[in-house]
Amino acid sequence: MPDVSNNASSSRGRGGPGQHAGRRPPSASQAGGDTKPGSDFWDRINRGSNVTKIGSNTNPRDVAGQIAAQARAAVDCPILRCVGPQSTNQAMKAVAIARTYLFESDRSGQTSHPDLTVYPEFVKVEGGPDDQLSAVQLVISKRARRPCDVKEGRSLKVGTNTEAKALAGAIASCTREGSRVELTAIGAGSVNQAVKSIAIARQFVEEEAIDLCCRPEFVEISEGDAAGATSALRLLVLLSKPDRADGANASGAPIFSCPVSFALIHVLSPPLRLFVTCQGNL
């Protein structure tokens, strides 16, 4: 499981950071070692490891370069594992920066680059000889880039002392009603509570066959006339739409499929309309 280090220059290339990824085959000397983000993620993925540990002193831009490189390649994005508020904050900042890298590449290049969504979840990791630590794991999924909408919703400001379960209940309630939810957080403690609340809200709606994800981005907010603009993280909470080709959404939930036994296609014109009737088991 790789730790991160300062190697942003290796993940930057023409067309945006992480544009050109290493493609050499895994060597025998690397078969048992960790691969640093941005160096050659192909080796690490070939070994069956796609989890990156984020520390409190991790440079978000280094991780962002790795995320962008894997998002452009035909592989899954890295899974970020965080222990503690500062680590979670650094990880979410990395995803926000990676989204900016991909947006700039998509806007300036001739090829399309995906957008990213995050599925937060809780996991247990070994913290010592006799105990386990609870960690936040961020599963990053590629999504088709869509134009920004101006749909109104509920904007919630998250603080360090915000109760995560109470906020999760509010998120679940709003999503059930079809309302858009935006969480704004300033500082590591606030970002950590916001991420935890989304992870808990996912558990609340799990039995309803829906899932939640979020898209982090940087915003500038004003907190008074005397103070200037403050940089904050805004998490847009979205209903998940499973679309992975392996029959699961980003969090691993299966997608319903219909084995078609026969189909009747009717074409009516004008205008041209296509109707498909299928029989099978859901």
Short mmCIF file of N, CA, C and O in Angstrom, two decimals, residues 28 33 46 52 81-82 102 148 153 176 183 217 259:
data_model
loop_
_atom_site.label_atom_id
_atom_site.label_comp_id
_atom_site.label_asym_id
_atom_site.label_seq_id
_atom_site.Cartn_x
_atom_site.Cartn_y
_atom_site.Cartn_z
N ALA A 28 11.26 -6.96 -11.68
CA ALA A 28 11.39 -7.86 -10.54
C ALA A 28 11.73 -7.12 -9.28
O ALA A 28 11.30 -7.49 -8.19
N GLY A 33 7.75 -4.12 -3.75
CA GLY A 33 7.83 -2.82 -3.10
C GLY A 33 6.63 -1.96 -3.42
O GLY A 33 5.78 -2.29 -4.22
N ASN A 46 -1.03 -3.84 -11.27
CA ASN A 46 -0.78 -5.22 -11.69
C ASN A 46 -0.54 -6.13 -10.50
O ASN A 46 -0.77 -7.33 -10.58
N THR A 52 -4.17 4.02 -1.75
CA THR A 52 -3.13 4.98 -1.38
C THR A 52 -3.42 5.54 0.00
O THR A 52 -4.50 6.08 0.23
N ARG A 81 -7.17 6.21 1.49
CA ARG A 81 -7.48 5.78 2.85
C ARG A 81 -6.91 6.80 3.84
O ARG A 81 -5.73 7.14 3.78
N CYS A 82 -7.76 7.27 4.73
CA CYS A 82 -7.40 8.37 5.63
C CYS A 82 -7.70 8.00 7.07
O CYS A 82 -8.76 7.42 7.36
N LEU A 102 -8.47 17.80 -14.61
CA LEU A 102 -9.22 17.14 -15.67
C LEU A 102 -10.10 18.12 -16.43
O LEU A 102 -10.27 18.01 -17.65
N CYS A 148 -22.74 22.29 -15.93
CA CYS A 148 -23.21 22.69 -14.60
C CYS A 148 -24.66 23.14 -14.67
O CYS A 148 -25.08 23.83 -15.60
N GLY A 153 -31.28 24.10 -4.11
CA GLY A 153 -31.30 23.05 -3.10
C GLY A 153 -30.99 23.63 -1.74
O GLY A 153 -31.08 24.84 -1.51
N ARG A 176 -34.06 12.05 -0.30
CA ARG A 176 -35.32 11.31 -0.50
C ARG A 176 -36.36 12.21 -1.15
O ARG A 176 -37.21 11.74 -1.91
N LEU A 183 -22.71 20.96 0.98
CA LEU A 183 -22.06 21.13 2.27
C LEU A 183 -20.84 22.01 2.09
O LEU A 183 -19.99 21.75 1.22
N GLU A 217 -15.19 20.68 -4.47
CA GLU A 217 -14.64 21.79 -5.24
C GLU A 217 -14.30 22.93 -4.30
O GLU A 217 -14.85 23.03 -3.20
N PRO A 259 -32.05 -10.11 -18.44
CA PRO A 259 -31.70 -11.05 -19.51
C PRO A 259 -32.85 -11.12 -20.51
O PRO A 259 -33.91 -11.63 -20.21
#
